[in-house]
Short mmCIF file of C-alpha atoms in Angstrom, two decimals:
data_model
loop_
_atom_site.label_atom_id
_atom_site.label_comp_id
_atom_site.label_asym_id
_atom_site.label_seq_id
_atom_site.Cartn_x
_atom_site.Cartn_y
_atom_site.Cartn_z
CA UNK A 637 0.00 0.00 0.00
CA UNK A 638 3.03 2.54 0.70
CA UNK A 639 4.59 1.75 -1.77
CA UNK A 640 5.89 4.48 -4.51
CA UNK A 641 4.87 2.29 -7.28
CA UNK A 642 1.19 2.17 -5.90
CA UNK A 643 -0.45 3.30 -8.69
CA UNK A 644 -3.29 5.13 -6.50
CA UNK A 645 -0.60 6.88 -5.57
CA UNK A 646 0.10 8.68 -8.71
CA UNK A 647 -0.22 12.23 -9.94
CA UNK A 648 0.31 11.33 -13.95
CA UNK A 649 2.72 14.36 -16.14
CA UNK A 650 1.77 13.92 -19.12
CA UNK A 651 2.92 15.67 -22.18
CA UNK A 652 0.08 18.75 -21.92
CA UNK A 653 -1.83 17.74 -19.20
CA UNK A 654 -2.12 16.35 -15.73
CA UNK A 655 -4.35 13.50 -14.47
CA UNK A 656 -5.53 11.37 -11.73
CA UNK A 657 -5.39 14.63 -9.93
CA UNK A 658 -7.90 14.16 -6.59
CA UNK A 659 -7.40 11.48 -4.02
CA UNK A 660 -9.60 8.85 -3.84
CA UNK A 661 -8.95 7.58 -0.34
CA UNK A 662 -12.95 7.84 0.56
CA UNK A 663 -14.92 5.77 2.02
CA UNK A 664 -17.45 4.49 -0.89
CA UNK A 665 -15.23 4.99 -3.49
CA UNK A 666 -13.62 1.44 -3.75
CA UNK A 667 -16.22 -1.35 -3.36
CA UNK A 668 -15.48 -3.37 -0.18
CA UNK A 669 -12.80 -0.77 1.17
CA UNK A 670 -13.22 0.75 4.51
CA UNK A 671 -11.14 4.09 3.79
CA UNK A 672 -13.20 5.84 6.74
CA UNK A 673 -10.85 7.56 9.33
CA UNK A 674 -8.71 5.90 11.56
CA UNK A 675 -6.39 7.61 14.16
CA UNK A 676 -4.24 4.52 14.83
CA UNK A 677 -3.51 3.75 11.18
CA UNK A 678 -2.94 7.34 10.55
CA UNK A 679 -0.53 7.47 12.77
CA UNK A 680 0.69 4.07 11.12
CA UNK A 681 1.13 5.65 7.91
CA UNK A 682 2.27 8.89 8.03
CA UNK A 683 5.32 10.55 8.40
CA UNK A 684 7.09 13.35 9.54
CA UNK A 685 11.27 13.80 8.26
CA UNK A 686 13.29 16.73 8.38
CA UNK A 687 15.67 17.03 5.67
CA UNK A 688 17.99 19.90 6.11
CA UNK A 689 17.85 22.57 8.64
CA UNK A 690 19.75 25.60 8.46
CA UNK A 691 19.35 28.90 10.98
CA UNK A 692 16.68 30.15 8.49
CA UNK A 693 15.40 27.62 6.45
CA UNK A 694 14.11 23.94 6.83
CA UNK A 695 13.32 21.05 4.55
CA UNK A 696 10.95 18.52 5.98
CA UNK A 697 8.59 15.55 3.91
CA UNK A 698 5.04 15.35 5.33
CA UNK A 699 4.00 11.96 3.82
CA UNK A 700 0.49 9.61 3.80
CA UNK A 701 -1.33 13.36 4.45
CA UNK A 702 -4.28 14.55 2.58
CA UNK A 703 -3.44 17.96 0.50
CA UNK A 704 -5.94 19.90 2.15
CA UNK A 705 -4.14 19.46 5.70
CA UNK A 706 -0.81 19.78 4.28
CA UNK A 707 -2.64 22.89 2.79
CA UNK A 708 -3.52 24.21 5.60
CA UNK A 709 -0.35 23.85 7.56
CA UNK A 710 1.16 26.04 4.73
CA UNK A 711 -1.49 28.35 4.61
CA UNK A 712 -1.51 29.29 8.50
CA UNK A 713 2.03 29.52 8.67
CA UNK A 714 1.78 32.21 5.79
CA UNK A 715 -1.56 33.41 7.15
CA UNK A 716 -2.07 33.15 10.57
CA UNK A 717 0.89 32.65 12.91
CA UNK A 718 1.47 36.23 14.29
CA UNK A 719 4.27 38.29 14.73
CA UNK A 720 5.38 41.81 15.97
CA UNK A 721 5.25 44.86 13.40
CA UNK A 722 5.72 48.70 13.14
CA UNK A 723 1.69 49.78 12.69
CA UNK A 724 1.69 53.55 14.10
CA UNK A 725 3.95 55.84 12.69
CA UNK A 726 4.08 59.22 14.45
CA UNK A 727 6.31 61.83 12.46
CA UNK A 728 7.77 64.63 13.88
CA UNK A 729 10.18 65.61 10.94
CA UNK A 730 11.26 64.01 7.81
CA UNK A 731 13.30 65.74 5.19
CA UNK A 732 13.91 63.18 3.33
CA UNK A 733 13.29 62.83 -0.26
CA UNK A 734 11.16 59.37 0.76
CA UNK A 735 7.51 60.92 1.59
CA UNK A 736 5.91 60.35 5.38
CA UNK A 737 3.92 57.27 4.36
CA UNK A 738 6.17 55.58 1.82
CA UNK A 739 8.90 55.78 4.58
CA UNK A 740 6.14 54.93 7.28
CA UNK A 741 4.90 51.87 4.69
CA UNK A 742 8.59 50.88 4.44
CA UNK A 743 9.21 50.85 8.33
CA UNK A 744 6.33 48.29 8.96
CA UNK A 745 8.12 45.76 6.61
CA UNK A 746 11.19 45.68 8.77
CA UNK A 747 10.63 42.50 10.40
CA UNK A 748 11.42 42.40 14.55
CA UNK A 749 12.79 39.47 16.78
CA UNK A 750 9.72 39.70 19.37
CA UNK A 751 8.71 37.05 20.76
CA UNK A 752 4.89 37.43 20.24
CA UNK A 753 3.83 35.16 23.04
CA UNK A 754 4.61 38.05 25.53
CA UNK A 755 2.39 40.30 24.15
CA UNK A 756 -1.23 40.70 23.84
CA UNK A 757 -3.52 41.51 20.68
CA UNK A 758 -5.43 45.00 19.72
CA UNK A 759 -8.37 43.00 18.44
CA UNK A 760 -10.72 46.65 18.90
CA UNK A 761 -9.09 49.70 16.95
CA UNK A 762 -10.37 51.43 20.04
CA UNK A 763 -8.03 49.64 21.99
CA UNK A 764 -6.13 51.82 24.13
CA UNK A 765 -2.25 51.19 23.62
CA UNK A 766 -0.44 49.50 27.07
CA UNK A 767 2.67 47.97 28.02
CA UNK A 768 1.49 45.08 27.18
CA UNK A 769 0.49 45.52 23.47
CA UNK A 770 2.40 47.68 22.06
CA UNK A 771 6.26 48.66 21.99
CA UNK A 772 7.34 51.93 21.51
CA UNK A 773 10.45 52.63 19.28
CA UNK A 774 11.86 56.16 18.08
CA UNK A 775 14.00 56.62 15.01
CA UNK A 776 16.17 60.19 15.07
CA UNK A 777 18.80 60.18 12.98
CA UNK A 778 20.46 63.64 11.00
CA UNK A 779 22.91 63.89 8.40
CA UNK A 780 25.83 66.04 8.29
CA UNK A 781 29.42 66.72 6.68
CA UNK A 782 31.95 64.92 8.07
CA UNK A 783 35.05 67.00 9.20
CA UNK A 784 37.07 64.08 9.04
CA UNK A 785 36.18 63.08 5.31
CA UNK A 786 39.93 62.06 3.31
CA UNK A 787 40.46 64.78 0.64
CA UNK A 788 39.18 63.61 -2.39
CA UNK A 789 36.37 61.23 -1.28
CA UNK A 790 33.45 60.97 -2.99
CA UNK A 791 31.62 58.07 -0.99
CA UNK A 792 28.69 59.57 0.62
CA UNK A 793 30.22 56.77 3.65
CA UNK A 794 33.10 58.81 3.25
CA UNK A 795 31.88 62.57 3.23
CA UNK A 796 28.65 62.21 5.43
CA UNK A 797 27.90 60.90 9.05
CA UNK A 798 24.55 59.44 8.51
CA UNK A 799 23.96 59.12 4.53
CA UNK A 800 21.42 56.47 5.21
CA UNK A 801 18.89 55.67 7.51
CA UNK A 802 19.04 51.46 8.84
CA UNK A 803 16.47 49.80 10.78
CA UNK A 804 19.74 49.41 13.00
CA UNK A 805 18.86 53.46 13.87
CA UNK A 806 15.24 51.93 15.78
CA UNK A 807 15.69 52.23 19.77
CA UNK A 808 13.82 50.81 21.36
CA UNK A 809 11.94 52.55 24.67
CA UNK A 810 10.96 50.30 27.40
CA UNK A 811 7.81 51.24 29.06
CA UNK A 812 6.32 50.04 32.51
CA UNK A 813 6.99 46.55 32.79
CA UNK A 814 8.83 45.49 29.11
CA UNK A 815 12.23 46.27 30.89
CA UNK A 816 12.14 42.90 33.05
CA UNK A 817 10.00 40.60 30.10
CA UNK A 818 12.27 41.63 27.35
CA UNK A 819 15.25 41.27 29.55
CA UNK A 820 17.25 38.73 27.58
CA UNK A 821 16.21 39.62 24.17
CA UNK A 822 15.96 43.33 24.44
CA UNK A 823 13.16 44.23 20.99
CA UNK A 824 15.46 44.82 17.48
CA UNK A 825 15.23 44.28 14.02
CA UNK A 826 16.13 41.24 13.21
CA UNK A 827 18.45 42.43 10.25
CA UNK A 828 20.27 45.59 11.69
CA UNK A 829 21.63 46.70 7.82
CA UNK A 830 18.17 47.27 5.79
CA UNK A 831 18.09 51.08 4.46
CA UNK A 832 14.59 52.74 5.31
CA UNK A 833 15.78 56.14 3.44
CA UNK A 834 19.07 57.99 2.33
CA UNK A 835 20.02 61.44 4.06
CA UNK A 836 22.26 64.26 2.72
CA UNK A 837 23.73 67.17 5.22
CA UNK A 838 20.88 68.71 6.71
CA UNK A 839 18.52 66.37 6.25
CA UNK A 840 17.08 64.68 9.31
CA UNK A 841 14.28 61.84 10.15
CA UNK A 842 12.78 61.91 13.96
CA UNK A 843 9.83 59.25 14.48
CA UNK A 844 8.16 57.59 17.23
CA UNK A 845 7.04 54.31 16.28
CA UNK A 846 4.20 51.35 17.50
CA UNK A 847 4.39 47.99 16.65
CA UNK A 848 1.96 46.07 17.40
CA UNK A 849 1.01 42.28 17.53
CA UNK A 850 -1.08 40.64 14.06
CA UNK A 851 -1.20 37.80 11.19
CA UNK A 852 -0.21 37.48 8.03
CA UNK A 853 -4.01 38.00 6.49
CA UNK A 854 -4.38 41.15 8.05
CA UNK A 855 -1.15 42.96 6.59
CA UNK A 856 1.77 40.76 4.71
CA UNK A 857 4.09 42.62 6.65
CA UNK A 858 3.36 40.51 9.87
CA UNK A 859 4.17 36.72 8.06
CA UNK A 860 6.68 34.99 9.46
CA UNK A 861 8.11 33.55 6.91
CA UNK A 862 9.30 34.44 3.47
CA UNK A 863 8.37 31.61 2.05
CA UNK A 864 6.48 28.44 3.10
CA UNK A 865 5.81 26.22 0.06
CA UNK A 866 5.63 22.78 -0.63
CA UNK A 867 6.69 20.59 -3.54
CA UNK A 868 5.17 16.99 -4.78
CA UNK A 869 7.92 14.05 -4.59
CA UNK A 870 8.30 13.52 -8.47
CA UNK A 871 8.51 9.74 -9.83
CA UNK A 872 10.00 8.43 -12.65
CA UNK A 873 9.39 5.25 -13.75
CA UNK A 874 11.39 3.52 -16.54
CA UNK A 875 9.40 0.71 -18.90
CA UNK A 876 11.65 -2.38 -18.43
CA UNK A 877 10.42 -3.60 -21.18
CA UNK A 878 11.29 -0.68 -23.62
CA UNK A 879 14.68 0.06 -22.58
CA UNK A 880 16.30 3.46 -23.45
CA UNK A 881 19.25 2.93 -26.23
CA UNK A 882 22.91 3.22 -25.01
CA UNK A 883 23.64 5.61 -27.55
CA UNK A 884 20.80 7.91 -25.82
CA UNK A 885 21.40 6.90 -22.16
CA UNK A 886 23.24 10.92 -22.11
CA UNK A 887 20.38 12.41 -24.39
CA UNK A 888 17.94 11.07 -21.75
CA UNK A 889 20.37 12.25 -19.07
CA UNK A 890 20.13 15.62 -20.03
CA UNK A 891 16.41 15.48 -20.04
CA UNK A 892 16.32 15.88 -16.44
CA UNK A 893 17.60 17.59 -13.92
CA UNK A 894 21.15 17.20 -12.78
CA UNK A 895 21.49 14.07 -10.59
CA UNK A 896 18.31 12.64 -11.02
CA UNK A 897 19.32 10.38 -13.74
CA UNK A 898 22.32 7.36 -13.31
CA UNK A 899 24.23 5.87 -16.71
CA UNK A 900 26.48 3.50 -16.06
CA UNK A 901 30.13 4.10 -17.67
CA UNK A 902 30.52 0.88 -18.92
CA UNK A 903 26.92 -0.59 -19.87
CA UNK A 904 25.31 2.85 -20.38
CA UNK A 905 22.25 1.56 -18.14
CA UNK A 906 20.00 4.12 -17.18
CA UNK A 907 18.60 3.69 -13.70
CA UNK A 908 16.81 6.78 -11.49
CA UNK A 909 18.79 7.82 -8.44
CA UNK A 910 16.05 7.77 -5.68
CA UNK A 911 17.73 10.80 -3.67
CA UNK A 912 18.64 13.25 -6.77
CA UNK A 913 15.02 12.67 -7.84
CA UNK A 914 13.54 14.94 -5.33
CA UNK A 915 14.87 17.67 -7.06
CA UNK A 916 13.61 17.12 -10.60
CA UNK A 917 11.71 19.76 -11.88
CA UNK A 918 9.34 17.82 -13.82
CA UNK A 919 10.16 19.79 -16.88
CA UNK A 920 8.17 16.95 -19.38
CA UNK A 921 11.47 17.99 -21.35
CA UNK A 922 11.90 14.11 -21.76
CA UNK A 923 8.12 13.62 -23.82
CA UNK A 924 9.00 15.91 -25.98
CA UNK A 925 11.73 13.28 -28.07
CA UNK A 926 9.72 10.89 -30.05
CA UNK A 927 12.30 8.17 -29.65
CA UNK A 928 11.95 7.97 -25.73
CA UNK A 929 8.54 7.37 -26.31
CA UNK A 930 6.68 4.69 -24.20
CA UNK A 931 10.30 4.01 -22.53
CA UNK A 932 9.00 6.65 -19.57
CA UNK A 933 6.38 7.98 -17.79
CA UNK A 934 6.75 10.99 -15.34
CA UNK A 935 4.75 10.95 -11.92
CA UNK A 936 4.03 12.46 -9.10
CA UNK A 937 3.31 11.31 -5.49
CA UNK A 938 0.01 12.33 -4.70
CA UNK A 939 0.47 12.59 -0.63
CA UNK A 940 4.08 12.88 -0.10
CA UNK A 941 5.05 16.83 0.45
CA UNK A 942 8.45 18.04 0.26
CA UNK A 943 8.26 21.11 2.50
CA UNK A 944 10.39 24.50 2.11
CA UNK A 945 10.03 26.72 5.08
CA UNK A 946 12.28 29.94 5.21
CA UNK A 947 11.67 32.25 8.23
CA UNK A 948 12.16 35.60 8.51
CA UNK A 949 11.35 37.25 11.76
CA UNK A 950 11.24 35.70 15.34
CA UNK A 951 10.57 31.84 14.73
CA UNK A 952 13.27 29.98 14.40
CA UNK A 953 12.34 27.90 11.29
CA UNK A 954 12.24 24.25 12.85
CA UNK A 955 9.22 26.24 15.47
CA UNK A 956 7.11 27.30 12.54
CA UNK A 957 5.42 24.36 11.80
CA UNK A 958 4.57 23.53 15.36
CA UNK A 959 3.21 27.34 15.96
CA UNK A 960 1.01 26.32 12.76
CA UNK A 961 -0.39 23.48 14.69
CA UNK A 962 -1.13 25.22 17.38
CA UNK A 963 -2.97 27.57 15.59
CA UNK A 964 -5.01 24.55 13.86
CA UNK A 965 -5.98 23.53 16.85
CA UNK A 966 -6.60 26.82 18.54
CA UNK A 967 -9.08 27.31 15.63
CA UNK A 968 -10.69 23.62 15.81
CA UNK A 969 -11.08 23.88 19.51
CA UNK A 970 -13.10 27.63 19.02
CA UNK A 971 -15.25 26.11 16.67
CA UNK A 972 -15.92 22.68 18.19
CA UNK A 973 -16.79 24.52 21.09
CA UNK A 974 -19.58 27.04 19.18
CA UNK A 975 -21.14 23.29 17.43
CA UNK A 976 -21.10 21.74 20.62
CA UNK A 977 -23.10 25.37 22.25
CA UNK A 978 -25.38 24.85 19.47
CA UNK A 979 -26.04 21.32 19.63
CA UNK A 980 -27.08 21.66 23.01
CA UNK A 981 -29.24 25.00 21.96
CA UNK A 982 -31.10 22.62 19.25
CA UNK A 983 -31.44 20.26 21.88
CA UNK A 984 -33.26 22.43 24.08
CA UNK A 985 -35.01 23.37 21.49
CA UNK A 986 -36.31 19.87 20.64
CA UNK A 987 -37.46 19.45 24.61
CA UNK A 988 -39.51 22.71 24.59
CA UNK A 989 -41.57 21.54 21.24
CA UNK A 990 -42.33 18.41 22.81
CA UNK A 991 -43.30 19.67 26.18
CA UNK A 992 -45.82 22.53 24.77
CA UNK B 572 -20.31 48.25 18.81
CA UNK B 573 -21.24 45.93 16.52
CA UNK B 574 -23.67 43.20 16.91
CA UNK B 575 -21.77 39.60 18.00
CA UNK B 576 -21.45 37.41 15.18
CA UNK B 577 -22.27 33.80 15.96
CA UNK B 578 -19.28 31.40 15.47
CA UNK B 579 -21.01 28.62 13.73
CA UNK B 580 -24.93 28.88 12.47
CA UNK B 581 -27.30 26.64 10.97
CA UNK B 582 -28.44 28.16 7.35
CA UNK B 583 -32.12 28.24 6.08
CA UNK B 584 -33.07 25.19 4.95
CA UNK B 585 -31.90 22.68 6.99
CA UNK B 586 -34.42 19.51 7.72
CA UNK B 587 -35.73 19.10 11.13
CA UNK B 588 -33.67 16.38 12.45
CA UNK B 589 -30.63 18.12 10.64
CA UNK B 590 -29.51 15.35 8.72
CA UNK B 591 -28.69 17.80 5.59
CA UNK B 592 -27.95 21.18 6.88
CA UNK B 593 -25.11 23.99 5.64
CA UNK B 594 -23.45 25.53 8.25
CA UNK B 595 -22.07 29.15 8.52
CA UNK B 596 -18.72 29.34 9.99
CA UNK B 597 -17.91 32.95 10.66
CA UNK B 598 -14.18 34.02 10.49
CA UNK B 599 -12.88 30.78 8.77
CA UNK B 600 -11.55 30.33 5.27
CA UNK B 601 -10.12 27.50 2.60
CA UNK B 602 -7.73 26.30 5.52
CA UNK B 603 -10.23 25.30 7.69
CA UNK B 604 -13.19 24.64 4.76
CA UNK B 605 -10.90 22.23 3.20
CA UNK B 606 -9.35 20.15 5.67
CA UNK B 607 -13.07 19.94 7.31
CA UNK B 608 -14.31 18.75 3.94
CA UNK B 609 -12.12 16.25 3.84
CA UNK B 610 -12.29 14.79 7.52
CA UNK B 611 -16.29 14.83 6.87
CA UNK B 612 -15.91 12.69 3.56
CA UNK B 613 -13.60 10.51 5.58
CA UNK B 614 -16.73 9.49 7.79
CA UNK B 615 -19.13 6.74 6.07
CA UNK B 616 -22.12 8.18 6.85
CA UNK B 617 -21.63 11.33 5.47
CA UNK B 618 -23.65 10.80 2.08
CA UNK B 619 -22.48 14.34 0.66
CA UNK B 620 -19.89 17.24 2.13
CA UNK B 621 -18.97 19.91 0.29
CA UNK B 622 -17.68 23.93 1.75
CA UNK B 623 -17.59 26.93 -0.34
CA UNK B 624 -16.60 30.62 0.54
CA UNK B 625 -19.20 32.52 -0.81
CA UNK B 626 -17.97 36.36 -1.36
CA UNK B 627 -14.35 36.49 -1.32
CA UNK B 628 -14.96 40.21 0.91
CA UNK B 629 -17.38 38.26 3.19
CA UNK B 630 -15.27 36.49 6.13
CA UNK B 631 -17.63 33.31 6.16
CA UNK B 632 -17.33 29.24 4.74
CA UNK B 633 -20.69 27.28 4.13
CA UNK B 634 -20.07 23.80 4.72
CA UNK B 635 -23.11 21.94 3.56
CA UNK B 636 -23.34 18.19 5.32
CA UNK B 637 -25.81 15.40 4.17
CA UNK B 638 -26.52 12.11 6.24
CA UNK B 639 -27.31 8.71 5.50
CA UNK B 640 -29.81 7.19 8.11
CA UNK B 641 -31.08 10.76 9.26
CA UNK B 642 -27.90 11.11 11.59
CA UNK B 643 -26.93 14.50 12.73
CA UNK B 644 -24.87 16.41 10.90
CA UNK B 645 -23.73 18.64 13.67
CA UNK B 646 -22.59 15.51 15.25
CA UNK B 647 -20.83 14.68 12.46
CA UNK B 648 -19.05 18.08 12.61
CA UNK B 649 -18.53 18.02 15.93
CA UNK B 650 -16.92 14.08 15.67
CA UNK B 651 -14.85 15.65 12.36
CA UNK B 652 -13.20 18.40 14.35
CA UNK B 653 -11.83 16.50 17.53
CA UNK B 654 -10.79 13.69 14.89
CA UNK B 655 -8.47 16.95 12.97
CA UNK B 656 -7.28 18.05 16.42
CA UNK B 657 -6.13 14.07 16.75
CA UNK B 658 -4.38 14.21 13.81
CA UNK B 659 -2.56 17.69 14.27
CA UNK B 660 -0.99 16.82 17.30
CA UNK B 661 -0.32 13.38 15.01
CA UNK B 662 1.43 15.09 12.97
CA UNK B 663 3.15 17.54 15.57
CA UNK B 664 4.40 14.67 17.47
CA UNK B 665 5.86 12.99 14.45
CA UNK B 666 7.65 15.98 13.48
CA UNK B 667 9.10 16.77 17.17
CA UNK B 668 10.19 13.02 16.84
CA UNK B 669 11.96 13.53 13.73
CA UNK B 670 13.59 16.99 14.62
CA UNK B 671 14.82 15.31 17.77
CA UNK B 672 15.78 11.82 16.40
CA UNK B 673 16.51 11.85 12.64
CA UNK B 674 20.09 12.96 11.59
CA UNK B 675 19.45 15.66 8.89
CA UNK B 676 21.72 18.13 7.11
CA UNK B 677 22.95 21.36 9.11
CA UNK B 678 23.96 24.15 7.00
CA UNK B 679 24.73 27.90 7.42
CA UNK B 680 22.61 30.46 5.30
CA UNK B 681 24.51 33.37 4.44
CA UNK B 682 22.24 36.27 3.67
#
């Protein structure tokens, strides 16, 4: 059953189309199947493996999983697993050539290394800002000549303190009790080096600046990630009976990807290496040569997800996932609880009828 | 303020016993429609499950439920979302296993 070659298994690449696109693990749809759900051979079946890890990536398969759970991990991960962001911008002066709100739009992208557990939501827009919403940062920051400038130099580094503004300028101001939580990670950008605006001598920026807690579908700004995507295993199966030619075998080779395809030096055999074909690209390159015809077929595994998660912001990239579950569940557990409220409403309901 | 918008509702037309009913589920989208359509189709006696978001500007799914043997649909839903929280922390558990067990490849991202 778990087996790659299971043809149930199969996404089919054909030449201009796709098929066999939709699962058909449901109960009904084979004729003395069960297919209804079972935890314990869920838990059988699927499987978790992380691939690569690096500080801000990760590379995990998520296999025997239905697409729309896979899905929806990626999609709350994008979507729905807050973070920290610039959201009131309060300007005091900016003579900058960058405008108020283009400067104001490009603070709010910076992303911040809060931890957003510690702080609370402002779910109301008539929420009152508190220490424990909302962090207060102020960004001064003046250009001038440099008396010290080498004769000669024409860097503005060189000739100018303070040519650009970085979101390494943002200070953070602790306010009632953020000194003590943020104690060990004191609120920064996470990247110290991004330019919000360039300054010439007498030129000068001076901001005061909220950021407050949100998702991902409320402004893009507060995703976590950069990207969160996920790839189908691809599967290429050679006809044994239609083997490719040895004067080919490199012709074929070059069809795919680098590494996904073996020829032996001395036989010119052409076998599949099962690691380098994770990163095929599927290009149907190979259909296009009428003499490899019926000697392939390209597939794709319909439940096994190759995960690519980079993070940008707080998470470390091997906690995004698991903040995504909690999320799922946060949301599961809200709703179960409104059914179950009206199940016992319609229930009540029921015993009034029958008692008038 | 405005008016509290139910969490879950039960749309016109629903029979009686509610063995076919759609259900409104405020503040939801395709991540929850989806993966709720398919735990529901996982369950035998769900004859027909389908979800749609009807107005991409208005913040609601419809998931519309029908039962064999006049069973309850909102038991059905109810059953369906405790057997999605099993399999989240399934799948959480797996992957904490893996991070903690499976030798993978470290690298250093420059950026």
């Amino acid at each position: 059953m778990l087996s790659l070659d299971d043809p149930r298994r199969h996404v089919h690449v054909r030449a201009e189309r796709v098929s066999a696109v939709s699962s058909t693990d449901y109960p009904g749809h084979y004729p003395d199947e069960d297919h209804s759900w079972n935890l314990a051979q869920f838990k059988d079946r699927m499987s978790v493996k992380v691939q690569r890890l690096s500080q801000k990536s990760i590379d995990f398969d998520l296999v025997c999983v239905d697409a729309s759970i896979a899905n929806a991990f990626r999609r709350i991960i994008i979507a729905e697993v807050p973070t920290v962001c610039f959201e009131f911008v309060y300007v005091f002066n900016n003579t900058s050539v960058v405008v108020d709100e283009i400067l104001a739009q490009r603070i709010g992208l910076v992303p911040l290394n809060v931890d957003p557990d510690v702080m609370l939501r402002r779910t109301d827009p008539s929420d009152q800002p508190t220490d424990r919403n909302t962090l207060v940062f102020k960004l001064k920051v003046a250009c001038e000549h440099n008396p010290a400038a080498p004769k000669g130099a024409t860097a503005p580094s060189q000739l100018y303190i303070n040519h650009e503004v970085l979101s390494g300028h943002l200070q953070w101001e602790p306010v009632g009790e953020q000194e003590s939580v943020f104690e060990n990670n004191p609120p920064r950008p996470t990247n110290p080096n991004i330019v919000l605006t360039k300054l010439r001598p007498g030129q000068a920026v001076e901001m005061d600046l909220h950021a407050v807690k949100s998702v991902g579908k409320d402004h893009a700004k507060y995703s976590p990630v950069a990207t969160a995507s996920y790839r189908l295993l691809p599967h290429i199966i050679l006809n044994p009976e239609k083997p490719i030619p040895p004067h080919l075998a490199e012709k074929f080779q070059k069809c795919f990807s680098p590494g996904v395809i073996r020829v032996d030096p001395v036989t010119k055999a052409v076998s599949i290496d099962p690691v380098g074909v994770r990163n095929d690209s599927v290009s149907r390159e190979v259909l296009r040569h009428p003499e490899f015809e019926g000697r392939v077929e390209l597939k794709r595994i319909r439940d096994f997800f190759l995960f690519n998660i980079e993070s940008e912001g707080p998470y470390a990239p091997e906690q995004l996932l698991p903040e995504a579950i909690k999320v799922m569940r946060e949301k599961l557990d809200t709703i179960r609880k409104a059914a179950e409220a009206l199940l016992a409403d319609t229930q009540a309901m029921d015993v009034d009828m029958t008692m008038s | 303020m405005a008016e509290e918008v139910p969490k879950i509702k039960i749309m016109k037309g629903a029979t009686a016993d509610l063995s076919a009913a759609t259900f409104q589920i405020h503040d939801e989208s395709h991540t929850i429609g989806n993966a709720l359509r398919w735990m529901l189709m996982k369950n035998p006696k769900v004859e027909f499950c389908g979800y749609s978001v009807p107005h991409p500007s208005e913040n609601t799914i419809q998931v519309r439920i029908q039962m064999y043997d006049k069973l309850s649909s909102l038991a059905a839903l109810i059953q369906a979302l405790s057997d999605l929280d099993d399999l989240c922390v399934a799948v959480g558990d797996a992957y904490d296993t893996s991070l903690k067990t499976d030798s993978y490849e470290r690298w250093v991202e420059q950026s």
